[in-house]
Short mmCIF file of C-alpha atoms in Angstrom, two decimals:
data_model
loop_
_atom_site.label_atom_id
_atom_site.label_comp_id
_atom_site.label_asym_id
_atom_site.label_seq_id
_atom_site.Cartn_x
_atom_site.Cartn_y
_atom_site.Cartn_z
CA UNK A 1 68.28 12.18 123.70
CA UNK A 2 68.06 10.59 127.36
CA UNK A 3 69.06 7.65 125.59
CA UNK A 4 71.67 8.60 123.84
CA UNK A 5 73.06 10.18 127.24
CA UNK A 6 72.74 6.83 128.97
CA UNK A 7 74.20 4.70 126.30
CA UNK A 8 77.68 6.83 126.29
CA UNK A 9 77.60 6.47 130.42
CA UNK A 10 77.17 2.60 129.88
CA UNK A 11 79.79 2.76 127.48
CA UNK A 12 82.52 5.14 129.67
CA UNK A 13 81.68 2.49 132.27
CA UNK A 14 82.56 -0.45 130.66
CA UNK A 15 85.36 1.06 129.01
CA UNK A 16 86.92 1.78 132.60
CA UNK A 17 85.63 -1.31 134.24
CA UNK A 18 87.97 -2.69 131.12
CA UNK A 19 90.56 -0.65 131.41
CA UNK A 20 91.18 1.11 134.85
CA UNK A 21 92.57 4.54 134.88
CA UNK A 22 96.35 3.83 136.73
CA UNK A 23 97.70 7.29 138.53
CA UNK A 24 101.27 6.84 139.57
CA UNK A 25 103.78 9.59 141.43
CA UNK A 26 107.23 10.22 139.62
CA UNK A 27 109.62 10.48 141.82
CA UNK A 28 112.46 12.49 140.60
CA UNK A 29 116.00 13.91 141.96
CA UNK A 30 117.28 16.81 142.34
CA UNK A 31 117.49 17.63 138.36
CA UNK A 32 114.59 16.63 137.19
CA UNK A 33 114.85 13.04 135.80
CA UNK A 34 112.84 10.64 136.91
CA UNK A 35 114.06 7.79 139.19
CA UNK A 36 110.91 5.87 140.63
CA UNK A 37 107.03 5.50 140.20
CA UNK A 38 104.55 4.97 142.73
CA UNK A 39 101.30 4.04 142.38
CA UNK A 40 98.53 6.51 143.37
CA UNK A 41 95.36 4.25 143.55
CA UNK A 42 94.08 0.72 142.91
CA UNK A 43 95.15 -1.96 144.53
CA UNK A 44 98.67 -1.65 144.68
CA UNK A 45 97.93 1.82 146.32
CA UNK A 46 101.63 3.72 147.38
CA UNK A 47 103.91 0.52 146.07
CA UNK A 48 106.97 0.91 143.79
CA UNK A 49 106.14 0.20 140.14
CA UNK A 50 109.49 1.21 138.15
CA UNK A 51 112.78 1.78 139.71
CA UNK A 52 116.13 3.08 137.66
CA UNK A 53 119.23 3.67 138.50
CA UNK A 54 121.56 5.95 135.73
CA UNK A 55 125.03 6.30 134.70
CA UNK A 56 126.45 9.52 135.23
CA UNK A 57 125.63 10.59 131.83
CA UNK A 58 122.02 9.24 131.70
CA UNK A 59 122.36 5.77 130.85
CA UNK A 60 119.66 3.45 132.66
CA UNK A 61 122.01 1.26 134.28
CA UNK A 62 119.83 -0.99 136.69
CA UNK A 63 115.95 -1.07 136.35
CA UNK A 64 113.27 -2.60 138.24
CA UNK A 65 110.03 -2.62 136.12
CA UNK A 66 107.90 -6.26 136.75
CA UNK A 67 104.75 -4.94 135.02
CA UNK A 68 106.59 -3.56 131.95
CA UNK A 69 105.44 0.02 132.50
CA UNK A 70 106.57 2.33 129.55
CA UNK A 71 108.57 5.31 130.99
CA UNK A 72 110.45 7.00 128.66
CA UNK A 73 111.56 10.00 130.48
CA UNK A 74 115.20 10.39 130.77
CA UNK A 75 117.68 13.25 131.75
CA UNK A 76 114.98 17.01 132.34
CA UNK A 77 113.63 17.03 128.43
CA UNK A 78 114.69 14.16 127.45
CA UNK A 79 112.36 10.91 125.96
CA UNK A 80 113.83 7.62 125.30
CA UNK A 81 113.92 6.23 121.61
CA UNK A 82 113.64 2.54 121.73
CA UNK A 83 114.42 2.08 117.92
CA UNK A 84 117.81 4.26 117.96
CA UNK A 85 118.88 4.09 121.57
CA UNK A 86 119.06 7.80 121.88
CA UNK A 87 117.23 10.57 124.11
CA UNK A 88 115.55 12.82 121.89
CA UNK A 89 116.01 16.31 123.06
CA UNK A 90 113.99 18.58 121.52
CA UNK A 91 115.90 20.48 119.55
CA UNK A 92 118.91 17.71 119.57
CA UNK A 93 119.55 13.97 120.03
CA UNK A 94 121.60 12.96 122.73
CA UNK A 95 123.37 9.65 123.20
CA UNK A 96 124.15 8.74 126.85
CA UNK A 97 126.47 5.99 126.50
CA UNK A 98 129.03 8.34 124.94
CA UNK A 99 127.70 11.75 126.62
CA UNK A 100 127.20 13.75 124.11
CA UNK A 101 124.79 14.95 121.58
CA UNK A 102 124.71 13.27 118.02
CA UNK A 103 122.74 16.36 116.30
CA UNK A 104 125.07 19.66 115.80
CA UNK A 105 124.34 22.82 117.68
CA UNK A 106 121.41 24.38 115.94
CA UNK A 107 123.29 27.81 116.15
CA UNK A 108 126.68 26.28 115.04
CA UNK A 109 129.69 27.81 116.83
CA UNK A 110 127.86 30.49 118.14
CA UNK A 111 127.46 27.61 121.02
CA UNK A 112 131.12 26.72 121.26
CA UNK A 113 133.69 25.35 119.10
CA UNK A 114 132.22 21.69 120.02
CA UNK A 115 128.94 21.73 118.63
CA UNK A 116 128.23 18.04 119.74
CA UNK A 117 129.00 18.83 123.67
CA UNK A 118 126.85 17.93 126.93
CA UNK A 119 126.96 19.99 129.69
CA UNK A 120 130.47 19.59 131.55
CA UNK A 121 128.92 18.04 134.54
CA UNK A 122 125.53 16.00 134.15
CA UNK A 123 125.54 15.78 138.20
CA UNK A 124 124.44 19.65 138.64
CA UNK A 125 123.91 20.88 135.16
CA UNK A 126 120.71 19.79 133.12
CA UNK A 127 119.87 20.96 129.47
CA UNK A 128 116.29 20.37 128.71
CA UNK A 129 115.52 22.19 125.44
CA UNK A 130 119.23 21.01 124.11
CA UNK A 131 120.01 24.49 123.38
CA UNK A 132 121.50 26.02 126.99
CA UNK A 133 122.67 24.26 130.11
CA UNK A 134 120.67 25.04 133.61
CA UNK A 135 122.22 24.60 136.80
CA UNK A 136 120.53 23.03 139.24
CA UNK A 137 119.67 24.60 142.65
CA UNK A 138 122.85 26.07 144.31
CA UNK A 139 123.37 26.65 147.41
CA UNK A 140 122.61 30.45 148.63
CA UNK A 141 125.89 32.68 148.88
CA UNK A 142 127.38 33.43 152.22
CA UNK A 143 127.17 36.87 152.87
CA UNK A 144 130.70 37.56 153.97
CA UNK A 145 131.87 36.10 150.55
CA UNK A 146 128.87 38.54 148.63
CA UNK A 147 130.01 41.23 149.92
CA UNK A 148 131.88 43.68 147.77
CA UNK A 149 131.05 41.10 145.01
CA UNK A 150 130.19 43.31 142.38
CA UNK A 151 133.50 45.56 143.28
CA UNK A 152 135.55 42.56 142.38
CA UNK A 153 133.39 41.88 139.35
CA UNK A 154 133.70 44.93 137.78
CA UNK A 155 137.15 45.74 139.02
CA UNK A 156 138.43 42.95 136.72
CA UNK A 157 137.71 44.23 133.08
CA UNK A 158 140.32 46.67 132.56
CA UNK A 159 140.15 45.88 128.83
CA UNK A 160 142.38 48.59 127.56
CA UNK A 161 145.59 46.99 128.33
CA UNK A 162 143.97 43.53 127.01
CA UNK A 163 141.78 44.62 124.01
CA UNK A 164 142.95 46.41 121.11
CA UNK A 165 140.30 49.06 120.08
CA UNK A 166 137.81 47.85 117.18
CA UNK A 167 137.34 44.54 119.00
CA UNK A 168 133.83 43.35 120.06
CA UNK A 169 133.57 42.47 123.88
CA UNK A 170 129.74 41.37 125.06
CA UNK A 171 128.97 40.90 128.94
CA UNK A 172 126.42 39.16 129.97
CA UNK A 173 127.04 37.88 133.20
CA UNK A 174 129.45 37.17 135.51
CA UNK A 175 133.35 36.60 135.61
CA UNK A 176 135.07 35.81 138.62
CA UNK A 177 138.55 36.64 137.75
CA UNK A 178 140.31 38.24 134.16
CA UNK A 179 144.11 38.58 134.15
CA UNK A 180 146.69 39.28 131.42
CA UNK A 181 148.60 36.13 130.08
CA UNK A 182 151.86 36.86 129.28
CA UNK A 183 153.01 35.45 125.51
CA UNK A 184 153.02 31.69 125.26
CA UNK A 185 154.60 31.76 122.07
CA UNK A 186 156.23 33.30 118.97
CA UNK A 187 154.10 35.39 116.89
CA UNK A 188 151.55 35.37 119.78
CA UNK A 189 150.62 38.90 121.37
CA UNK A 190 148.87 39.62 124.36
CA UNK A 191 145.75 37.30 124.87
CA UNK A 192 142.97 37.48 127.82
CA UNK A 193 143.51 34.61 129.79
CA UNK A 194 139.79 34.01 131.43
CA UNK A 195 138.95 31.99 134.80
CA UNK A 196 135.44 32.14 135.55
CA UNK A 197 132.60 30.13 136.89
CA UNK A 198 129.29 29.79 136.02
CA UNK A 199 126.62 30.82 138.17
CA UNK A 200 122.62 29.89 137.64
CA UNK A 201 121.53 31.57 134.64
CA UNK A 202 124.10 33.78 134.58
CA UNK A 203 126.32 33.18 131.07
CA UNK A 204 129.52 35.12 129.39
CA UNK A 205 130.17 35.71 125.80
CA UNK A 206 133.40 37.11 124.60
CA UNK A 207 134.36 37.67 120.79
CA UNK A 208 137.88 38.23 120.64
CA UNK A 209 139.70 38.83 117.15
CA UNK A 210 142.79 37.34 118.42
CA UNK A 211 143.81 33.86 120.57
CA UNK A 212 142.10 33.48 124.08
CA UNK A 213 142.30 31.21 126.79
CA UNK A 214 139.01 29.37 128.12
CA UNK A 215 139.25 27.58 131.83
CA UNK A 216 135.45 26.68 132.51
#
């Protein structure tokens, strides 16, 4: 038994003496994707190992790597596919030189009319799973402009003179600002004409039988 003990130690040993264990810091920014690697120990202890530099939409653009190191990280969930070109995203594929996805919506148009779309803005907006975008960290609210917030909020959905009874109207978050468009066109009734703005984890859903207006 002692033996058999000893001879795995002798072979651990030799197997790291062979092949030494490499830690290495990711450095990331402020969303999540990786942008440098340091090493942790060895030799080269606290040098740069891999350096990148992205297009906007997640395209390595410039990349320092002299010892070949296999990073495949990408955008926050994302893993590069060497034999496609495209960031697998879980759920979705994602293709960064055209920034978008290449794989539909899995819920269809419950996500949108464009099932294919990236977040708006890759600079503050990350989408790890590929199935809803996260902001990143926001700055906190002044307090003068919070104040009497939720007055505004609610003050805004005066539905009645907007939505004909029978229609379906889900809230879910926050809208800034909801006013009446006046007719744009023949044969086109009233429509909600909707300005709002996202805010972290906060999302709106509206079903509306008729023609609406969308200004993300």
């Amino acid at each position: 038994m002692r033996e058999s003990i000893q001879a795995l130690k002798d072979a651990q040993a030799q197997t790291q003496e062979e092949h030494p264990l490499t830690i290495r810091h990711v450095l990331t920014d402020h969303l999540g994707t990786p942008i440098a690697l340091v090493n942790a120990n060895g030799e080269q202890l606290g040098q740069v190992a891999w350096v990148a530099r992205y297009t906007a939409w997640g395209e390595i653009a410039d990349e320092y790597n002299p010892d070949q190191i296999h990073q495949p990280i990408r955008f926050q969930g994302q893993q590069f596919d060497e034999e496609t070109n495209l960031h697998y995203n879980r759920f979705r594929y994602y293709d960064p030189r055209v920034g978008q996805y290449v794989t539909q919506d899995p819920i269809g148009l419950g996500g949108g009319i464009n099932n294919l779309k990236f977040p708006n803005n890759p600079l503050t907006v990350s989408d790890p799973l590929g199935l809803n975008p996260i902001s990143g960290p926001n700055p906190p609210m002044d307090v003068g402009k919070a104040e009497g917030l939720w007055d505004k909020i609610t003050g805004v959905f005066n539905w009645k003179e907007n939505v004909e009874e029978g229609r379906k109207v889900k809230m879910e978050g926050e809208i800034l600002s909801c006013k009446r468009a006046a007719e744009r066109e023949k044969g086109m009734k009233r429509s909600v004409k909707t300005n709002w703005k996202m805010r972290q984890r906060l999302f709106v859903t509206v079903w509306l039988m008729k023609s609406v207006s969308w200004f993300n």
